[in-house]
């Protein structure tokens, strides 16, 4: 299987609260770059005199563009953000896999940032800080539904259970 199956790292004593991947908007730049590269290859094919070398180079260029975009989409697909009742975890990577984790008991500050475009499309940035240290997992960008996730995390770290609307999030199935 591609990527790390992050659920394997959840301890039997933990309860998974949330499991998401980064917002699709993260891929928009890569899709636009690939589209522009394909348009450039098509224009190159159209305006250069037809020859076997030009046809071969533009065909291989198209294969490289499609392969690059495919790898980027797969990398986005396997990246997971998991929040349990004890920690926040994020797994990334297809070939070189990485698992970043921060225990909730070490969190001292939680910041939620959302641009105007992020508010319209439903993504934001979560900054998780601990006591004077920069952790492996301190900034999570393109987080989907950041206001709900922020509220759920705030409730688990600093508040009482069922005091906010985050208890309305669907219960995970195990």
Short mmCIF file of N, CA and C in Angstrom, two decimals:
data_model
loop_
_atom_site.label_atom_id
_atom_site.label_comp_id
_atom_site.label_asym_id
_atom_site.label_seq_id
_atom_site.Cartn_x
_atom_site.Cartn_y
_atom_site.Cartn_z
N UNK A 1 0.83 -1.19 0.00
CA UNK A 1 0.00 0.00 0.00
C UNK A 1 0.87 1.25 0.00
N UNK A 2 0.45 2.26 -0.71
CA UNK A 2 1.18 3.51 -0.73
C UNK A 2 1.00 4.26 0.57
N UNK A 3 2.08 4.83 1.04
CA UNK A 3 1.99 5.68 2.22
C UNK A 3 1.83 4.90 3.51
N UNK A 4 1.88 5.64 4.54
CA UNK A 4 1.78 5.11 5.89
C UNK A 4 0.32 4.96 6.26
N UNK A 5 -0.06 3.83 6.81
CA UNK A 5 -1.43 3.68 7.32
C UNK A 5 -1.41 4.19 8.75
N UNK A 6 -1.81 5.40 8.92
CA UNK A 6 -1.65 6.10 10.19
C UNK A 6 -2.48 5.49 11.31
N UNK A 7 -3.58 4.83 10.98
CA UNK A 7 -4.40 4.21 12.02
C UNK A 7 -3.67 3.11 12.77
N UNK A 8 -2.63 2.55 12.16
CA UNK A 8 -1.84 1.53 12.84
C UNK A 8 -1.07 2.10 14.02
N UNK A 9 -0.88 3.39 14.06
CA UNK A 9 -0.10 4.03 15.12
C UNK A 9 -0.97 4.56 16.26
N UNK A 10 -2.26 4.37 16.16
CA UNK A 10 -3.15 4.78 17.24
C UNK A 10 -3.13 3.68 18.30
N UNK A 11 -2.86 4.08 19.52
CA UNK A 11 -2.77 3.13 20.63
C UNK A 11 -4.16 2.62 21.00
N UNK A 12 -4.25 1.44 21.58
CA UNK A 12 -5.56 0.92 22.01
C UNK A 12 -6.25 1.81 23.04
N UNK A 13 -5.48 2.59 23.79
CA UNK A 13 -6.06 3.47 24.80
C UNK A 13 -6.51 4.81 24.23
N UNK A 14 -6.23 5.06 22.95
CA UNK A 14 -6.61 6.32 22.32
C UNK A 14 -7.93 6.18 21.58
N UNK A 15 -8.60 7.32 21.44
CA UNK A 15 -9.84 7.37 20.66
C UNK A 15 -9.64 8.38 19.54
N UNK A 16 -9.81 7.92 18.30
CA UNK A 16 -9.65 8.81 17.16
C UNK A 16 -10.82 9.77 17.11
N UNK A 17 -10.52 11.05 17.06
CA UNK A 17 -11.53 12.09 16.99
C UNK A 17 -11.78 12.50 15.53
N UNK A 18 -10.70 12.60 14.76
CA UNK A 18 -10.80 13.15 13.43
C UNK A 18 -9.68 12.61 12.55
N UNK A 19 -10.00 12.36 11.29
CA UNK A 19 -8.99 11.93 10.31
C UNK A 19 -9.32 12.64 9.00
N UNK A 20 -8.43 13.49 8.53
CA UNK A 20 -8.65 14.25 7.30
C UNK A 20 -7.37 14.30 6.48
N UNK A 21 -7.52 14.73 5.24
CA UNK A 21 -6.35 15.03 4.42
C UNK A 21 -6.39 16.53 4.13
N UNK A 22 -5.30 17.04 3.64
CA UNK A 22 -5.23 18.47 3.34
C UNK A 22 -6.31 18.83 2.31
N UNK A 23 -6.72 20.08 2.33
CA UNK A 23 -7.75 20.58 1.42
C UNK A 23 -7.27 20.45 -0.03
N UNK A 24 -8.19 20.21 -0.95
CA UNK A 24 -7.86 20.04 -2.36
C UNK A 24 -7.21 21.28 -2.97
N UNK A 25 -7.42 22.44 -2.37
CA UNK A 25 -6.87 23.68 -2.90
C UNK A 25 -5.33 23.63 -2.94
N UNK A 26 -4.74 22.79 -2.11
CA UNK A 26 -3.30 22.62 -2.10
C UNK A 26 -2.78 22.18 -3.47
N UNK A 27 -3.58 21.44 -4.22
CA UNK A 27 -3.19 20.92 -5.53
C UNK A 27 -3.38 21.91 -6.67
N UNK A 28 -4.09 23.00 -6.43
CA UNK A 28 -4.45 23.91 -7.51
C UNK A 28 -3.23 24.46 -8.26
N UNK A 29 -2.19 24.83 -7.54
CA UNK A 29 -0.99 25.37 -8.18
C UNK A 29 -0.33 24.31 -9.07
N UNK A 30 -0.23 23.08 -8.57
CA UNK A 30 0.38 22.00 -9.34
C UNK A 30 -0.43 21.70 -10.60
N UNK A 31 -1.75 21.73 -10.49
CA UNK A 31 -2.62 21.48 -11.64
C UNK A 31 -2.44 22.60 -12.67
N UNK A 32 -2.37 23.84 -12.19
CA UNK A 32 -2.19 24.98 -13.10
C UNK A 32 -0.83 24.90 -13.80
N UNK A 33 0.23 24.56 -13.06
CA UNK A 33 1.56 24.43 -13.67
C UNK A 33 1.56 23.33 -14.73
N UNK A 34 0.92 22.22 -14.43
CA UNK A 34 0.87 21.11 -15.39
C UNK A 34 0.08 21.51 -16.63
N UNK A 35 -1.02 22.22 -16.44
CA UNK A 35 -1.81 22.69 -17.58
C UNK A 35 -1.02 23.64 -18.46
N UNK A 36 -0.29 24.57 -17.83
CA UNK A 36 0.53 25.51 -18.61
C UNK A 36 1.65 24.78 -19.35
N UNK A 37 2.25 23.79 -18.71
CA UNK A 37 3.31 23.02 -19.37
C UNK A 37 2.75 22.25 -20.57
N UNK A 38 1.56 21.70 -20.43
CA UNK A 38 0.95 20.98 -21.55
C UNK A 38 0.61 21.94 -22.70
N UNK A 39 0.10 23.13 -22.37
CA UNK A 39 -0.19 24.13 -23.40
C UNK A 39 1.09 24.53 -24.11
N UNK A 40 2.19 24.72 -23.36
CA UNK A 40 3.47 25.07 -23.97
C UNK A 40 3.96 23.96 -24.90
N UNK A 41 3.78 22.71 -24.48
CA UNK A 41 4.19 21.60 -25.34
C UNK A 41 3.34 21.52 -26.61
N UNK A 42 2.05 21.78 -26.48
CA UNK A 42 1.17 21.77 -27.65
C UNK A 42 1.55 22.90 -28.61
N UNK A 43 1.82 24.09 -28.07
CA UNK A 43 2.25 25.21 -28.92
C UNK A 43 3.58 24.92 -29.59
N UNK A 44 4.49 24.32 -28.84
CA UNK A 44 5.79 23.95 -29.39
C UNK A 44 5.61 22.96 -30.53
N UNK A 45 4.75 22.00 -30.34
CA UNK A 45 4.45 20.99 -31.38
C UNK A 45 3.82 21.65 -32.61
N UNK A 46 2.99 22.63 -32.38
CA UNK A 46 2.27 23.27 -33.50
C UNK A 46 3.16 24.19 -34.32
N UNK A 47 4.03 24.93 -33.66
CA UNK A 47 4.80 25.96 -34.36
C UNK A 47 6.16 25.52 -34.87
N UNK A 48 6.69 24.44 -34.34
CA UNK A 48 7.97 23.94 -34.87
C UNK A 48 7.70 23.05 -36.07
N UNK A 49 8.64 23.03 -37.00
CA UNK A 49 8.45 22.15 -38.16
C UNK A 49 8.36 20.69 -37.70
N UNK A 50 7.45 19.98 -38.29
CA UNK A 50 7.20 18.59 -37.89
C UNK A 50 8.40 17.71 -38.22
N UNK A 51 8.90 17.07 -37.21
CA UNK A 51 9.99 16.11 -37.38
C UNK A 51 9.86 15.04 -36.30
N UNK A 52 10.55 13.97 -36.50
CA UNK A 52 10.48 12.87 -35.54
C UNK A 52 11.05 13.30 -34.19
N UNK A 53 12.11 14.09 -34.20
CA UNK A 53 12.73 14.52 -32.94
C UNK A 53 11.79 15.45 -32.16
N UNK A 54 11.16 16.39 -32.83
CA UNK A 54 10.22 17.30 -32.15
C UNK A 54 9.04 16.51 -31.59
N UNK A 55 8.49 15.62 -32.39
CA UNK A 55 7.36 14.81 -31.92
C UNK A 55 7.74 13.96 -30.71
N UNK A 56 8.91 13.36 -30.76
CA UNK A 56 9.37 12.52 -29.65
C UNK A 56 9.59 13.35 -28.39
N UNK A 57 10.26 14.50 -28.54
CA UNK A 57 10.54 15.34 -27.37
C UNK A 57 9.26 15.87 -26.73
N UNK A 58 8.31 16.31 -27.54
CA UNK A 58 7.07 16.82 -26.96
C UNK A 58 6.25 15.69 -26.33
N UNK A 59 6.28 14.49 -26.92
CA UNK A 59 5.56 13.36 -26.34
C UNK A 59 6.16 13.00 -24.98
N UNK A 60 7.49 12.89 -24.90
CA UNK A 60 8.13 12.59 -23.62
C UNK A 60 7.93 13.71 -22.61
N UNK A 61 7.93 14.95 -23.09
CA UNK A 61 7.63 16.08 -22.19
C UNK A 61 6.24 15.95 -21.58
N UNK A 62 5.26 15.57 -22.41
CA UNK A 62 3.90 15.35 -21.91
C UNK A 62 3.84 14.23 -20.89
N UNK A 63 4.58 13.15 -21.12
CA UNK A 63 4.63 12.04 -20.17
C UNK A 63 5.21 12.50 -18.83
N UNK A 64 6.27 13.30 -18.89
CA UNK A 64 6.89 13.81 -17.66
C UNK A 64 5.91 14.70 -16.89
N UNK A 65 5.20 15.57 -17.60
CA UNK A 65 4.23 16.46 -16.95
C UNK A 65 3.12 15.65 -16.27
N UNK A 66 2.58 14.67 -16.97
CA UNK A 66 1.50 13.85 -16.41
C UNK A 66 2.02 13.01 -15.24
N UNK A 67 3.23 12.45 -15.36
CA UNK A 67 3.80 11.65 -14.27
C UNK A 67 4.03 12.50 -13.03
N UNK A 68 4.54 13.72 -13.22
CA UNK A 68 4.77 14.62 -12.09
C UNK A 68 3.47 14.94 -11.37
N UNK A 69 2.43 15.28 -12.13
CA UNK A 69 1.15 15.61 -11.52
C UNK A 69 0.55 14.39 -10.81
N UNK A 70 0.71 13.23 -11.40
CA UNK A 70 0.20 12.00 -10.77
C UNK A 70 0.88 11.75 -9.43
N UNK A 71 2.19 11.92 -9.38
CA UNK A 71 2.92 11.73 -8.12
C UNK A 71 2.48 12.74 -7.08
N UNK A 72 2.28 13.99 -7.47
CA UNK A 72 1.84 15.01 -6.53
C UNK A 72 0.44 14.73 -5.99
N UNK A 73 -0.45 14.24 -6.85
CA UNK A 73 -1.81 13.90 -6.40
C UNK A 73 -1.78 12.70 -5.46
N UNK A 74 -0.98 11.70 -5.77
CA UNK A 74 -0.86 10.54 -4.88
C UNK A 74 -0.29 10.95 -3.54
N UNK A 75 0.71 11.82 -3.56
CA UNK A 75 1.30 12.32 -2.30
C UNK A 75 0.26 13.05 -1.47
N UNK A 76 -0.57 13.87 -2.11
CA UNK A 76 -1.66 14.56 -1.39
C UNK A 76 -2.66 13.54 -0.85
N UNK A 77 -2.96 12.53 -1.61
CA UNK A 77 -3.96 11.53 -1.22
C UNK A 77 -3.52 10.73 0.01
N UNK A 78 -2.24 10.39 0.11
CA UNK A 78 -1.79 9.56 1.23
C UNK A 78 -1.49 10.38 2.48
N UNK A 79 -1.36 11.69 2.35
CA UNK A 79 -1.11 12.52 3.53
C UNK A 79 -2.36 12.56 4.40
N UNK A 80 -2.20 12.26 5.67
CA UNK A 80 -3.33 12.24 6.61
C UNK A 80 -3.01 13.03 7.85
N UNK A 81 -4.03 13.68 8.37
CA UNK A 81 -3.95 14.37 9.64
C UNK A 81 -4.93 13.68 10.56
N UNK A 82 -4.45 13.18 11.68
CA UNK A 82 -5.29 12.46 12.62
C UNK A 82 -5.19 13.14 13.97
N UNK A 83 -6.35 13.37 14.57
CA UNK A 83 -6.42 13.92 15.92
C UNK A 83 -7.09 12.89 16.80
N UNK A 84 -6.39 12.49 17.85
CA UNK A 84 -6.98 11.58 18.82
C UNK A 84 -7.22 12.36 20.10
N UNK A 85 -7.73 11.68 21.11
CA UNK A 85 -7.96 12.37 22.39
C UNK A 85 -6.66 12.60 23.15
N UNK A 86 -5.51 12.11 22.61
CA UNK A 86 -4.23 12.30 23.29
C UNK A 86 -3.17 13.01 22.46
N UNK A 87 -3.31 13.03 21.13
CA UNK A 87 -2.26 13.64 20.30
C UNK A 87 -2.77 14.03 18.92
N UNK A 88 -1.93 14.80 18.23
CA UNK A 88 -2.16 15.19 16.84
C UNK A 88 -1.05 14.52 16.03
N UNK A 89 -1.42 13.84 14.94
CA UNK A 89 -0.44 13.15 14.11
C UNK A 89 -0.65 13.52 12.65
N UNK A 90 0.46 13.49 11.89
CA UNK A 90 0.37 13.73 10.47
C UNK A 90 1.35 12.80 9.76
N UNK A 91 0.84 12.04 8.79
CA UNK A 91 1.71 11.16 8.01
C UNK A 91 1.82 11.72 6.61
N UNK A 92 3.04 11.68 6.06
CA UNK A 92 3.29 12.19 4.71
C UNK A 92 4.25 11.24 3.99
N UNK A 93 4.27 11.34 2.69
CA UNK A 93 5.26 10.65 1.89
C UNK A 93 4.78 9.37 1.26
N UNK A 94 5.27 9.13 0.06
CA UNK A 94 4.97 7.91 -0.67
C UNK A 94 6.12 6.92 -0.48
N UNK A 95 7.31 7.32 -0.86
CA UNK A 95 8.48 6.45 -0.77
C UNK A 95 9.16 6.65 0.58
N UNK A 96 9.51 7.89 0.88
CA UNK A 96 10.07 8.21 2.18
C UNK A 96 8.91 8.66 3.06
N UNK A 97 8.56 7.82 4.00
CA UNK A 97 7.39 8.10 4.83
C UNK A 97 7.82 8.81 6.11
N UNK A 98 6.96 9.72 6.57
CA UNK A 98 7.26 10.50 7.77
C UNK A 98 5.99 10.57 8.61
N UNK A 99 6.16 10.37 9.91
CA UNK A 99 5.05 10.49 10.84
C UNK A 99 5.44 11.53 11.89
N UNK A 100 4.73 12.64 11.90
CA UNK A 100 4.97 13.69 12.89
C UNK A 100 3.86 13.62 13.93
N UNK A 101 4.22 13.87 15.19
CA UNK A 101 3.25 13.72 16.27
C UNK A 101 3.53 14.74 17.36
N UNK A 102 2.45 15.23 17.98
CA UNK A 102 2.57 16.11 19.14
C UNK A 102 1.52 15.71 20.16
N UNK A 103 1.95 15.39 21.38
CA UNK A 103 0.97 15.08 22.43
C UNK A 103 0.15 16.32 22.78
N UNK A 104 -1.13 16.15 23.02
CA UNK A 104 -2.00 17.29 23.35
C UNK A 104 -1.61 17.91 24.69
N UNK A 105 -1.06 17.13 25.61
CA UNK A 105 -0.70 17.67 26.92
C UNK A 105 0.45 18.67 26.84
N UNK A 106 1.23 18.66 25.72
CA UNK A 106 2.33 19.61 25.54
C UNK A 106 1.89 20.90 24.86
N UNK A 107 0.67 20.95 24.35
CA UNK A 107 0.20 22.13 23.62
C UNK A 107 -0.06 23.26 24.60
N UNK A 108 0.59 24.40 24.34
CA UNK A 108 0.38 25.58 25.18
C UNK A 108 -0.41 26.66 24.46
N UNK A 109 -0.37 26.64 23.14
CA UNK A 109 -1.08 27.66 22.38
C UNK A 109 -1.54 27.06 21.06
N UNK A 110 -2.71 27.49 20.65
CA UNK A 110 -3.32 26.99 19.42
C UNK A 110 -3.82 28.20 18.64
N UNK A 111 -3.34 28.37 17.41
CA UNK A 111 -3.73 29.50 16.59
C UNK A 111 -4.36 28.99 15.30
N UNK A 112 -5.40 29.67 14.89
CA UNK A 112 -6.13 29.30 13.68
C UNK A 112 -6.14 30.52 12.78
N UNK A 113 -5.62 30.38 11.55
CA UNK A 113 -5.55 31.48 10.60
C UNK A 113 -6.33 31.10 9.34
N UNK A 114 -7.09 32.06 8.81
CA UNK A 114 -7.87 31.78 7.61
C UNK A 114 -7.94 33.04 6.76
N UNK A 115 -7.48 32.94 5.53
CA UNK A 115 -7.55 34.06 4.61
C UNK A 115 -8.97 34.18 4.06
N UNK A 116 -9.22 35.23 3.30
CA UNK A 116 -10.54 35.41 2.69
C UNK A 116 -10.83 34.25 1.74
N UNK A 117 -9.86 33.89 0.91
CA UNK A 117 -10.04 32.76 0.01
C UNK A 117 -10.24 31.46 0.80
N UNK A 118 -9.52 31.32 1.89
CA UNK A 118 -9.68 30.15 2.74
C UNK A 118 -11.07 30.06 3.33
N UNK A 119 -11.63 31.21 3.71
CA UNK A 119 -13.01 31.22 4.24
C UNK A 119 -14.02 30.84 3.17
N UNK A 120 -13.79 31.29 1.94
CA UNK A 120 -14.72 30.97 0.86
C UNK A 120 -14.65 29.48 0.49
N UNK A 121 -13.45 28.90 0.52
CA UNK A 121 -13.29 27.52 0.08
C UNK A 121 -13.26 26.51 1.23
N UNK A 122 -13.12 26.98 2.45
CA UNK A 122 -13.19 26.08 3.61
C UNK A 122 -11.88 25.46 4.03
N UNK A 123 -10.78 26.23 3.99
CA UNK A 123 -9.51 25.73 4.49
C UNK A 123 -8.82 26.82 5.30
N UNK A 124 -7.83 26.43 6.08
CA UNK A 124 -7.09 27.37 6.90
C UNK A 124 -5.80 26.76 7.39
N UNK A 125 -5.11 27.49 8.25
CA UNK A 125 -3.84 27.05 8.80
C UNK A 125 -3.98 26.95 10.31
N UNK A 126 -3.47 25.86 10.85
CA UNK A 126 -3.48 25.63 12.29
C UNK A 126 -2.03 25.68 12.77
N UNK A 127 -1.75 26.52 13.75
CA UNK A 127 -0.41 26.62 14.34
C UNK A 127 -0.52 26.09 15.77
N UNK A 128 0.21 25.02 16.04
CA UNK A 128 0.19 24.36 17.34
C UNK A 128 1.54 24.61 18.00
N UNK A 129 1.54 25.25 19.16
CA UNK A 129 2.80 25.57 19.85
C UNK A 129 2.87 24.84 21.17
N UNK A 130 4.12 24.50 21.54
CA UNK A 130 4.35 23.87 22.83
C UNK A 130 5.34 24.72 23.62
N UNK A 131 5.59 24.35 24.84
CA UNK A 131 6.39 25.15 25.77
C UNK A 131 7.77 25.48 25.23
N UNK A 132 7.88 26.58 24.50
CA UNK A 132 9.16 27.10 24.05
C UNK A 132 9.91 26.24 23.05
N UNK A 133 9.29 25.25 22.49
CA UNK A 133 9.97 24.37 21.55
C UNK A 133 9.25 24.39 20.21
N UNK A 134 10.03 24.19 19.16
CA UNK A 134 9.41 24.00 17.85
C UNK A 134 9.33 22.50 17.63
N UNK A 135 8.13 22.00 17.52
CA UNK A 135 7.90 20.56 17.37
C UNK A 135 7.89 20.18 15.90
N UNK A 136 7.89 18.87 15.65
CA UNK A 136 7.83 18.37 14.28
C UNK A 136 6.51 18.74 13.62
N UNK A 137 5.50 18.98 14.43
CA UNK A 137 4.16 19.25 13.90
C UNK A 137 3.68 20.57 14.51
N UNK A 138 4.16 21.67 13.99
CA UNK A 138 3.75 22.95 14.58
C UNK A 138 2.88 23.79 13.65
N UNK A 139 2.88 23.50 12.35
CA UNK A 139 2.09 24.29 11.40
C UNK A 139 1.45 23.33 10.40
N UNK A 140 0.13 23.31 10.39
CA UNK A 140 -0.61 22.46 9.46
C UNK A 140 -1.37 23.39 8.52
N UNK A 141 -0.95 23.42 7.26
CA UNK A 141 -1.57 24.30 6.28
C UNK A 141 -2.62 23.55 5.47
N UNK A 142 -3.54 24.29 4.90
CA UNK A 142 -4.63 23.76 4.08
C UNK A 142 -5.46 22.73 4.84
N UNK A 143 -5.72 23.03 6.10
CA UNK A 143 -6.55 22.17 6.94
C UNK A 143 -8.01 22.40 6.57
N UNK A 144 -8.76 21.33 6.21
CA UNK A 144 -10.17 21.52 5.88
C UNK A 144 -10.98 21.78 7.15
N UNK A 145 -12.05 22.57 7.01
CA UNK A 145 -12.92 22.91 8.14
C UNK A 145 -12.13 23.32 9.38
N UNK A 146 -11.26 24.31 9.26
CA UNK A 146 -10.36 24.64 10.38
C UNK A 146 -11.09 25.17 11.61
N UNK A 147 -12.22 25.84 11.43
CA UNK A 147 -12.93 26.36 12.59
C UNK A 147 -13.48 25.23 13.46
N UNK A 148 -14.01 24.18 12.85
CA UNK A 148 -14.52 23.05 13.62
C UNK A 148 -13.38 22.27 14.28
N UNK A 149 -12.29 22.09 13.54
CA UNK A 149 -11.14 21.37 14.10
C UNK A 149 -10.52 22.17 15.23
N UNK A 150 -10.40 23.49 15.06
CA UNK A 150 -9.87 24.35 16.11
C UNK A 150 -10.73 24.25 17.38
N UNK A 151 -12.03 24.29 17.19
CA UNK A 151 -12.93 24.21 18.34
C UNK A 151 -12.83 22.85 19.04
N UNK A 152 -12.73 21.77 18.26
CA UNK A 152 -12.59 20.44 18.85
C UNK A 152 -11.28 20.31 19.62
N UNK A 153 -10.19 20.81 19.03
CA UNK A 153 -8.90 20.75 19.72
C UNK A 153 -8.90 21.61 20.98
N UNK A 154 -9.46 22.80 20.90
CA UNK A 154 -9.52 23.67 22.06
C UNK A 154 -10.30 23.02 23.18
N UNK A 155 -11.40 22.38 22.83
CA UNK A 155 -12.21 21.69 23.83
C UNK A 155 -11.43 20.57 24.50
N UNK A 156 -10.69 19.78 23.71
CA UNK A 156 -9.94 18.66 24.28
C UNK A 156 -8.77 19.12 25.13
N UNK A 157 -8.12 20.21 24.73
CA UNK A 157 -6.92 20.65 25.44
C UNK A 157 -7.27 21.50 26.67
N UNK A 158 -8.18 22.46 26.49
CA UNK A 158 -8.39 23.45 27.54
C UNK A 158 -9.76 23.41 28.21
N UNK A 159 -10.73 22.74 27.59
CA UNK A 159 -12.09 22.87 28.09
C UNK A 159 -12.71 21.60 28.60
N UNK A 160 -13.96 21.73 28.90
CA UNK A 160 -14.76 20.60 29.36
C UNK A 160 -15.41 19.94 28.16
N UNK A 161 -15.66 18.65 28.26
CA UNK A 161 -16.30 17.91 27.17
C UNK A 161 -17.73 18.40 26.95
N UNK A 162 -18.14 18.37 25.70
CA UNK A 162 -19.51 18.71 25.26
C UNK A 162 -19.93 20.14 25.59
N UNK A 163 -18.97 21.04 25.70
CA UNK A 163 -19.31 22.44 25.94
C UNK A 163 -19.43 23.22 24.64
N UNK A 164 -18.89 22.67 23.55
CA UNK A 164 -18.92 23.37 22.27
C UNK A 164 -19.57 22.48 21.21
N UNK A 165 -19.74 23.01 20.02
CA UNK A 165 -20.41 22.26 18.97
C UNK A 165 -19.53 21.15 18.40
N UNK A 166 -18.24 21.08 18.78
CA UNK A 166 -17.37 20.06 18.20
C UNK A 166 -17.80 18.65 18.58
N UNK A 167 -18.59 18.50 19.64
CA UNK A 167 -19.05 17.15 19.98
C UNK A 167 -20.07 16.65 18.97
N UNK A 168 -20.47 17.53 18.03
CA UNK A 168 -21.39 17.11 16.98
C UNK A 168 -20.66 16.40 15.84
N UNK A 169 -19.32 16.48 15.81
CA UNK A 169 -18.57 15.80 14.75
C UNK A 169 -18.90 14.32 14.78
N UNK A 170 -18.97 13.67 13.61
CA UNK A 170 -19.33 12.25 13.57
C UNK A 170 -18.32 11.40 14.36
N UNK A 171 -18.83 10.44 15.06
CA UNK A 171 -17.98 9.54 15.82
C UNK A 171 -17.27 8.59 14.87
N UNK A 172 -15.95 8.38 15.08
CA UNK A 172 -15.22 7.48 14.19
C UNK A 172 -15.65 6.03 14.38
N UNK A 173 -15.62 5.27 13.29
CA UNK A 173 -15.94 3.85 13.35
C UNK A 173 -14.66 3.07 13.44
N UNK A 174 -14.59 2.18 14.33
CA UNK A 174 -13.38 1.36 14.49
C UNK A 174 -13.60 -0.02 14.03
#
